[in-house]
PDB file of C-alpha atoms in Angstrom:
ATOM      1  CA  MET I   1       0.000   0.000   0.000  1.00  0.00           C
ATOM      2  CA  SER I   2       2.840   2.368   0.862  1.00  0.00           C
ATOM      3  CA  LYS I   3       4.525   1.763  -2.524  1.00  0.00           C
ATOM      4  CA  ARG I   4       1.271   2.485  -4.303  1.00  0.00           C
ATOM      5  CA  LEU I   5       0.938   5.733  -2.343  1.00  0.00           C
ATOM      6  CA  ILE I   6       4.434   6.753  -3.413  1.00  0.00           C
ATOM      7  CA  GLU I   7       3.800   5.908  -7.055  1.00  0.00           C
ATOM      8  CA  THR I   8       0.485   7.726  -7.265  1.00  0.00           C
ATOM      9  CA  LYS I   9       1.496  10.878  -5.352  1.00  0.00           C
ATOM     10  CA  GLN I  10       0.782  13.879  -7.556  1.00  0.00           C
ATOM     11  CA  PRO I  11       3.103  16.894  -7.468  1.00  0.00           C
ATOM     12  CA  VAL I  12       1.749  20.219  -6.334  1.00  0.00           C
ATOM     13  CA  THR I  13       1.060  22.528  -9.275  1.00  0.00           C
ATOM     14  CA  ALA I  14       2.906  25.819  -9.572  1.00  0.00           C
ATOM     15  CA  ALA I  15      -0.306  27.729  -8.859  1.00  0.00           C
ATOM     16  CA  GLY I  16      -1.057  25.611  -5.808  1.00  0.00           C
ATOM     17  CA  ARG I  17       2.503  25.981  -4.537  1.00  0.00           C
ATOM     18  CA  GLY I  18       2.376  29.744  -4.941  1.00  0.00           C
ATOM     19  CA  LEU I  19      -0.994  29.958  -3.200  1.00  0.00           C
ATOM     20  CA  ALA I  20       0.234  27.843  -0.275  1.00  0.00           C
ATOM     21  CA  LEU I  21       3.422  29.911   0.081  1.00  0.00           C
ATOM     22  CA  THR I  22       1.439  33.152  -0.041  1.00  0.00           C
ATOM     23  CA  GLY I  23      -0.908  31.827   2.597  1.00  0.00           C
ATOM     24  CA  GLY I  24       2.041  30.816   4.781  1.00  0.00           C
ATOM     25  CA  ARG I  25       3.595  34.274   4.516  1.00  0.00           C
ATOM     26  CA  ALA I  26       0.247  35.944   5.283  1.00  0.00           C
ATOM     27  CA  LEU I  27      -0.135  33.796   8.386  1.00  0.00           C
ATOM     28  CA  ASN I  28       3.375  34.771   9.491  1.00  0.00           C
ATOM     29  CA  VAL I  29       2.459  38.447   9.076  1.00  0.00           C
ATOM     30  CA  LEU I  30      -0.666  37.940  11.191  1.00  0.00           C
ATOM     31  CA  GLN I  31       1.453  36.109  13.768  1.00  0.00           C
ATOM     32  CA  SER I  32       3.853  39.054  13.981  1.00  0.00           C
ATOM     33  CA  MET I  33       0.977  41.532  14.204  1.00  0.00           C
ATOM     34  CA  ALA I  34      -0.603  39.545  17.053  1.00  0.00           C
ATOM     35  CA  PHE I  35       2.680  39.576  18.974  1.00  0.00           C
ATOM     36  CA  VAL I  36       3.199  43.318  18.438  1.00  0.00           C
ATOM     37  CA  TRP I  37      -0.364  44.041  19.514  1.00  0.00           C
ATOM     38  CA  LEU I  38       0.195  41.896  22.609  1.00  0.00           C
ATOM     39  CA  VAL I  39       3.179  44.063  23.560  1.00  0.00           C
ATOM     40  CA  VAL I  40       1.240  47.280  22.903  1.00  0.00           C
ATOM     41  CA  LEU I  41      -1.659  46.130  25.076  1.00  0.00           C
ATOM     42  CA  GLY I  42       0.815  45.171  27.776  1.00  0.00           C
ATOM     43  CA  VAL I  43       2.363  48.629  27.797  1.00  0.00           C
ATOM     44  CA  VAL I  44      -1.052  50.287  27.886  1.00  0.00           C
ATOM     45  CA  THR I  45      -2.485  48.010  30.590  1.00  0.00           C
ATOM     46  CA  LEU I  46       0.501  47.850  32.941  1.00  0.00           C
ATOM     47  CA  TRP I  47       2.080  51.260  32.434  1.00  0.00           C
ATOM     48  CA  ALA I  48      -1.346  52.939  32.114  1.00  0.00           C
ATOM     49  CA  PRO I  49      -0.415  56.254  30.432  1.00  0.00           C
ATOM     50  CA  THR I  50      -2.313  59.281  31.678  1.00  0.00           C
ATOM     51  CA  GLY I  51      -5.488  59.890  29.733  1.00  0.00           C
ATOM     52  CA  ILE I  52      -6.210  56.273  28.826  1.00  0.00           C
ATOM     53  CA  SER I  53      -9.794  55.505  29.829  1.00  0.00           C
ATOM     54  CA  ALA I  54     -10.428  52.930  32.526  1.00  0.00           C
ATOM     55  CA  ALA I  55     -12.878  51.301  30.092  1.00  0.00           C
ATOM     56  CA  THR I  56      -9.786  49.922  28.320  1.00  0.00           C
ATOM     57  CA  LEU I  57      -9.719  47.179  30.954  1.00  0.00           C
ATOM     58  CA  PRO I  58     -11.769  44.226  29.577  1.00  0.00           C
ATOM     59  CA  GLY I  59     -14.991  43.766  31.480  1.00  0.00           C
ATOM     60  CA  VAL I  60     -15.145  47.331  32.761  1.00  0.00           C
ATOM     61  CA  ASP I  61     -17.757  49.027  30.612  1.00  0.00           C
ATOM     62  CA  LEU I  62     -17.788  52.318  32.450  1.00  0.00           C
ATOM     63  CA  LEU I  63     -15.809  53.741  35.332  1.00  0.00           C
ATOM     64  CA  ARG I  64     -16.463  57.407  35.931  1.00  0.00           C
ATOM     65  CA  THR I  65     -16.376  60.072  38.619  1.00  0.00           C
ATOM     66  CA  ASP I  66     -19.423  61.727  40.041  1.00  0.00           C
ATOM     67  CA  PRO I  67     -21.468  63.382  37.235  1.00  0.00           C
ATOM     68  CA  ALA I  68     -20.712  66.769  38.774  1.00  0.00           C
ATOM     69  CA  VAL I  69     -17.020  66.264  38.085  1.00  0.00           C
ATOM     70  CA  ALA I  70     -15.854  66.745  34.518  1.00  0.00           C
ATOM     71  CA  GLU I  71     -12.782  64.491  34.538  1.00  0.00           C
ATOM     72  CA  MET I  72     -13.147  60.826  33.664  1.00  0.00           C
ATOM     73  CA  ALA I  73     -11.311  58.231  35.729  1.00  0.00           C
ATOM     74  CA  ALA I  74      -8.190  56.931  33.984  1.00  0.00           C
ATOM     75  CA  LEU I  75      -6.849  53.408  33.640  1.00  0.00           C
ATOM     76  CA  SER I  76      -3.969  54.408  35.924  1.00  0.00           C
ATOM     77  CA  ASP I  77      -6.518  54.979  38.729  1.00  0.00           C
ATOM     78  CA  LEU I  78      -7.292  51.248  38.854  1.00  0.00           C
ATOM     79  CA  PRO I  79      -5.354  48.953  41.208  1.00  0.00           C
ATOM     80  CA  LEU I  80      -2.248  47.396  39.704  1.00  0.00           C
ATOM     81  CA  ALA I  81      -3.360  43.885  40.731  1.00  0.00           C
ATOM     82  CA  ALA I  82      -6.497  44.150  38.590  1.00  0.00           C
ATOM     83  CA  ARG I  83      -4.494  45.354  35.607  1.00  0.00           C
ATOM     84  CA  VAL I  84      -1.888  42.580  35.964  1.00  0.00           C
ATOM     85  CA  ILE I  85      -4.559  39.859  36.193  1.00  0.00           C
ATOM     86  CA  SER I  86      -6.386  41.295  33.196  1.00  0.00           C
ATOM     87  CA  TRP I  87      -3.106  41.363  31.264  1.00  0.00           C
ATOM     88  CA  ALA I  88      -2.560  37.675  32.092  1.00  0.00           C
ATOM     89  CA  GLY I  89      -5.815  36.786  30.350  1.00  0.00           C
ATOM     90  CA  THR I  90      -4.956  38.951  27.346  1.00  0.00           C
ATOM     91  CA  ALA I  91      -1.482  37.416  27.114  1.00  0.00           C
ATOM     92  CA  ALA I  92      -2.889  33.870  27.236  1.00  0.00           C
ATOM     93  CA  LEU I  93      -5.277  34.689  24.404  1.00  0.00           C
ATOM     94  CA  PHE I  94      -2.722  36.328  22.115  1.00  0.00           C
ATOM     95  CA  LEU I  95       0.006  33.759  22.777  1.00  0.00           C
ATOM     96  CA  ALA I  96      -2.427  30.974  21.894  1.00  0.00           C
ATOM     97  CA  LEU I  97      -3.372  32.750  18.674  1.00  0.00           C
ATOM     98  CA  THR I  98       0.307  33.335  17.885  1.00  0.00           C
ATOM     99  CA  LEU I  99       1.119  29.622  18.255  1.00  0.00           C
ATOM    100  CA  ALA I 100      -1.931  28.636  16.214  1.00  0.00           C
ATOM    101  CA  LEU I 101      -1.004  31.013  13.390  1.00  0.00           C
ATOM    102  CA  GLY I 102       2.587  29.769  13.446  1.00  0.00           C
ATOM    103  CA  ALA I 103       1.480  26.137  13.192  1.00  0.00           C
ATOM    104  CA  ALA I 104      -0.910  26.971  10.363  1.00  0.00           C
ATOM    105  CA  SER I 105       1.918  28.747   8.534  1.00  0.00           C
ATOM    106  CA  GLN I 106       4.129  25.656   8.850  1.00  0.00           C
ATOM    107  CA  VAL I 107       1.356  23.479   7.418  1.00  0.00           C
ATOM    108  CA  ALA I 108       0.867  25.848   4.475  1.00  0.00           C
ATOM    109  CA  ARG I 109       4.591  25.937   3.699  1.00  0.00           C
ATOM    110  CA  GLN I 110       4.878  22.156   3.833  1.00  0.00           C
ATOM    111  CA  VAL I 111       1.863  21.787   1.544  1.00  0.00           C
ATOM    112  CA  ALA I 112       3.741  23.958  -0.949  1.00  0.00           C
ATOM    113  CA  THR I 113       6.574  21.422  -0.962  1.00  0.00           C
ATOM    114  CA  ALA I 114       4.149  18.483  -1.440  1.00  0.00           C
ATOM    115  CA  GLU I 115       5.335  17.111   1.942  1.00  0.00           C
ATOM    116  CA  PRO I 116       2.638  18.141   4.427  1.00  0.00           C
ATOM    117  CA  PHE I 117       3.518  15.390   6.905  1.00  0.00           C
ATOM    118  CA  ALA I 118       7.010  16.606   7.723  1.00  0.00           C
ATOM    119  CA  VAL I 119       8.395  15.862  11.171  1.00  0.00           C
ATOM    120  CA  GLY I 120       7.592  18.645  13.640  1.00  0.00           C
ATOM    121  CA  ILE I 121       4.251  19.768  12.221  1.00  0.00           C
ATOM    122  CA  ALA I 122       2.235  17.584  14.598  1.00  0.00           C
ATOM    123  CA  HIS I 123       4.302  18.883  17.529  1.00  0.00           C
ATOM    124  CA  ALA I 124       3.632  22.499  16.550  1.00  0.00           C
ATOM    125  CA  LEU I 125      -0.090  21.777  16.250  1.00  0.00           C
ATOM    126  CA  CYS I 126      -0.026  20.055  19.640  1.00  0.00           C
ATOM    127  CA  ARG I 127       1.525  23.132  21.268  1.00  0.00           C
ATOM    128  CA  ALA I 128      -1.125  25.313  19.670  1.00  0.00           C
ATOM    129  CA  SER I 129      -3.931  23.014  20.849  1.00  0.00           C
ATOM    130  CA  VAL I 130      -2.666  23.047  24.449  1.00  0.00           C
ATOM    131  CA  ALA I 131      -2.260  26.848  24.352  1.00  0.00           C
ATOM    132  CA  LEU I 132      -5.788  27.319  22.996  1.00  0.00           C
ATOM    133  CA  LEU I 133      -7.232  25.015  25.653  1.00  0.00           C
ATOM    134  CA  THR I 134      -5.308  26.865  28.374  1.00  0.00           C
ATOM    135  CA  ALA I 135      -6.478  30.235  27.077  1.00  0.00           C
ATOM    136  CA  ALA I 136     -10.099  29.019  27.080  1.00  0.00           C
ATOM    137  CA  VAL I 137      -9.770  28.616  30.860  1.00  0.00           C
ATOM    138  CA  VAL I 138      -7.461  31.536  31.694  1.00  0.00           C
ATOM    139  CA  VAL I 139      -9.273  34.246  29.686  1.00  0.00           C
ATOM    140  CA  PRO I 140     -12.663  34.086  31.481  1.00  0.00           C
ATOM    141  CA  LEU I 141     -11.004  33.410  34.838  1.00  0.00           C
ATOM    142  CA  ALA I 142      -8.740  36.469  34.508  1.00  0.00           C
ATOM    143  CA  ARG I 143     -11.699  38.595  33.421  1.00  0.00           C
ATOM    144  CA  PHE I 144     -13.768  37.492  36.420  1.00  0.00           C
ATOM    145  CA  VAL I 145     -10.967  38.026  38.964  1.00  0.00           C
ATOM    146  CA  SER I 146      -9.839  41.399  37.584  1.00  0.00           C
ATOM    147  CA  VAL I 147     -13.394  42.777  37.550  1.00  0.00           C
ATOM    148  CA  ALA I 148     -13.916  41.508  41.114  1.00  0.00           C
ATOM    149  CA  GLN I 149     -10.727  43.317  42.131  1.00  0.00           C
ATOM    150  CA  VAL I 150     -12.021  46.578  40.643  1.00  0.00           C
ATOM    151  CA  GLU I 151     -15.398  46.168  42.308  1.00  0.00           C
ATOM    152  CA  ARG I 152     -13.835  45.633  45.745  1.00  0.00           C
ATOM    153  CA  TRP I 153     -11.506  48.584  45.183  1.00  0.00           C
ATOM    154  CA  VAL I 154     -14.413  50.886  44.315  1.00  0.00           C
ATOM    155  CA  GLN I 155     -16.490  49.802  47.323  1.00  0.00           C
ATOM    156  CA  ALA I 156     -13.596  50.196  49.773  1.00  0.00           C
ATOM    157  CA  ALA I 157     -12.175  53.450  48.382  1.00  0.00           C
ATOM    158  CA  PRO I 158     -12.847  56.731  50.170  1.00  0.00           C
ATOM    159  CA  VAL I 159     -14.211  59.749  48.332  1.00  0.00           C
ATOM    160  CA  ARG I 160     -11.370  61.157  46.281  1.00  0.00           C
ATOM    161  CA  GLU I 161     -10.617  64.750  45.451  1.00  0.00           C
ATOM    162  CA  TRP I 162     -12.272  64.303  42.076  1.00  0.00           C
ATOM    163  CA  GLY I 163     -15.490  62.818  43.457  1.00  0.00           C
ATOM    164  CA  GLU I 164     -17.049  59.405  43.932  1.00  0.00           C
ATOM    165  CA  LEU I 165     -16.782  56.510  41.507  1.00  0.00           C
ATOM    166  CA  ALA I 166     -19.668  54.936  39.632  1.00  0.00           C
ATOM    167  CA  LEU I 167     -18.848  51.492  38.214  1.00  0.00           C
ATOM    168  CA  HIS I 168     -20.613  49.459  35.559  1.00  0.00           C
ATOM    169  CA  THR I 169     -19.116  46.109  34.585  1.00  0.00           C
ATOM    170  CA  SER I 170     -20.030  43.415  32.091  1.00  0.00           C
ATOM    171  CA  GLY I 171     -20.104  39.701  32.726  1.00  0.00           C
ATOM    172  CA  VAL I 172     -17.713  37.232  31.188  1.00  0.00           C
ATOM    173  CA  ALA I 173     -18.599  36.794  27.519  1.00  0.00           C
ATOM    174  CA  LEU I 174     -18.897  33.117  26.590  1.00  0.00           C
ATOM    175  CA  GLY I 175     -18.128  33.657  22.906  1.00  0.00           C
ATOM    176  CA  THR I 176     -14.345  33.857  23.302  1.00  0.00           C
ATOM    177  CA  PRO I 177     -13.801  30.760  25.512  1.00  0.00           C
ATOM    178  CA  VAL I 178     -16.233  28.703  23.417  1.00  0.00           C
ATOM    179  CA  ALA I 179     -14.409  29.719  20.219  1.00  0.00           C
ATOM    180  CA  LEU I 180     -11.075  28.836  21.831  1.00  0.00           C
ATOM    181  CA  LEU I 181     -12.407  25.430  22.894  1.00  0.00           C
ATOM    182  CA  VAL I 182     -13.632  24.731  19.365  1.00  0.00           C
ATOM    183  CA  LEU I 183     -10.263  25.751  17.892  1.00  0.00           C
ATOM    184  CA  ALA I 184      -8.465  23.573  20.460  1.00  0.00           C
ATOM    185  CA  LEU I 185     -10.661  20.598  19.509  1.00  0.00           C
ATOM    186  CA  VAL I 186     -10.119  21.103  15.769  1.00  0.00           C
ATOM    187  CA  THR I 187      -6.373  21.498  16.284  1.00  0.00           C
ATOM    188  CA  GLY I 188      -6.322  18.356  18.432  1.00  0.00           C
ATOM    189  CA  VAL I 189      -7.961  16.387  15.620  1.00  0.00           C
ATOM    190  CA  LEU I 190      -5.341  17.732  13.206  1.00  0.00           C
ATOM    191  CA  VAL I 191      -2.606  16.619  15.603  1.00  0.00           C
ATOM    192  CA  ALA I 192      -3.874  13.031  15.426  1.00  0.00           C
ATOM    193  CA  ALA I 193      -4.146  13.204  11.632  1.00  0.00           C
ATOM    194  CA  PHE I 194      -0.655  14.629  11.149  1.00  0.00           C
ATOM    195  CA  ARG I 195       0.893  12.133  13.546  1.00  0.00           C
ATOM    196  CA  GLU I 196      -0.652   9.320  11.533  1.00  0.00           C
ATOM    197  CA  GLY I 197       0.592  10.973   8.351  1.00  0.00           C
ATOM    198  CA  GLU I 198       4.119  11.204   9.783  1.00  0.00           C
ATOM    199  CA  ARG I 199       3.985   7.519  10.727  1.00  0.00           C
ATOM    200  CA  LEU I 200       2.863   6.463   7.242  1.00  0.00           C
ATOM    201  CA  ARG I 201       5.532   8.656   5.656  1.00  0.00           C
ATOM    202  CA  GLN I 202       8.255   7.094   7.789  1.00  0.00           C
ATOM    203  CA  GLU I 203       7.010   3.632   6.815  1.00  0.00           C
ATOM    204  CA  ALA I 204       6.996   4.629   3.144  1.00  0.00           C
ATOM    205  CA  ASP I 205      10.531   6.048   3.401  1.00  0.00           C
ATOM    206  CA  GLY I 206      11.679   2.760   4.865  1.00  0.00           C
ATOM    207  CA  LEU I 207      10.430   0.891   1.814  1.00  0.00           C
ATOM    208  CA  VAL I 208      12.289   3.075  -0.696  1.00  0.00           C
TER     209      VAL I 208
END
């Protein structure tokens, strides 16, 4: 069976190879953009430049001073612990997406060479699947804990020189963790398929 597979394997056309390579490069660009955006969000969330609205923190829809006071509360007014925990959830999400995009780029590049079952592809997909599954748990947990931190901080804080705080928060959206779970499941299935493909390729190479 392995010999027949070798004999009947069709080469990738020039158009297909070019499309796969273009797709791989595009995925690498998206991977780089996700990493850069992760760093930018980290700087904004942890350093909290003056003037950045507190609503930048995920889950905090509105954090404002008393209506009689003109100034809006800034992100830097929030406790550092809440910002760090929120950043942990954001980092888990973007790192998972970065690994998934990197694995997808490797698959696309190997398809262009007509050798999709190269050694290492299954391992890259496995890392992405684990990262996506981890993010599906960490993202909602970080959102819940960081919002709880802000709520406790608002309730315990005395009246400040710029007035009292009014806080409105949103619950944990289920869309993101559900999407991450689905992606983790799909990636896990691909891991099994690529591992089987690697095994068959190694068997075929041994018969040549």
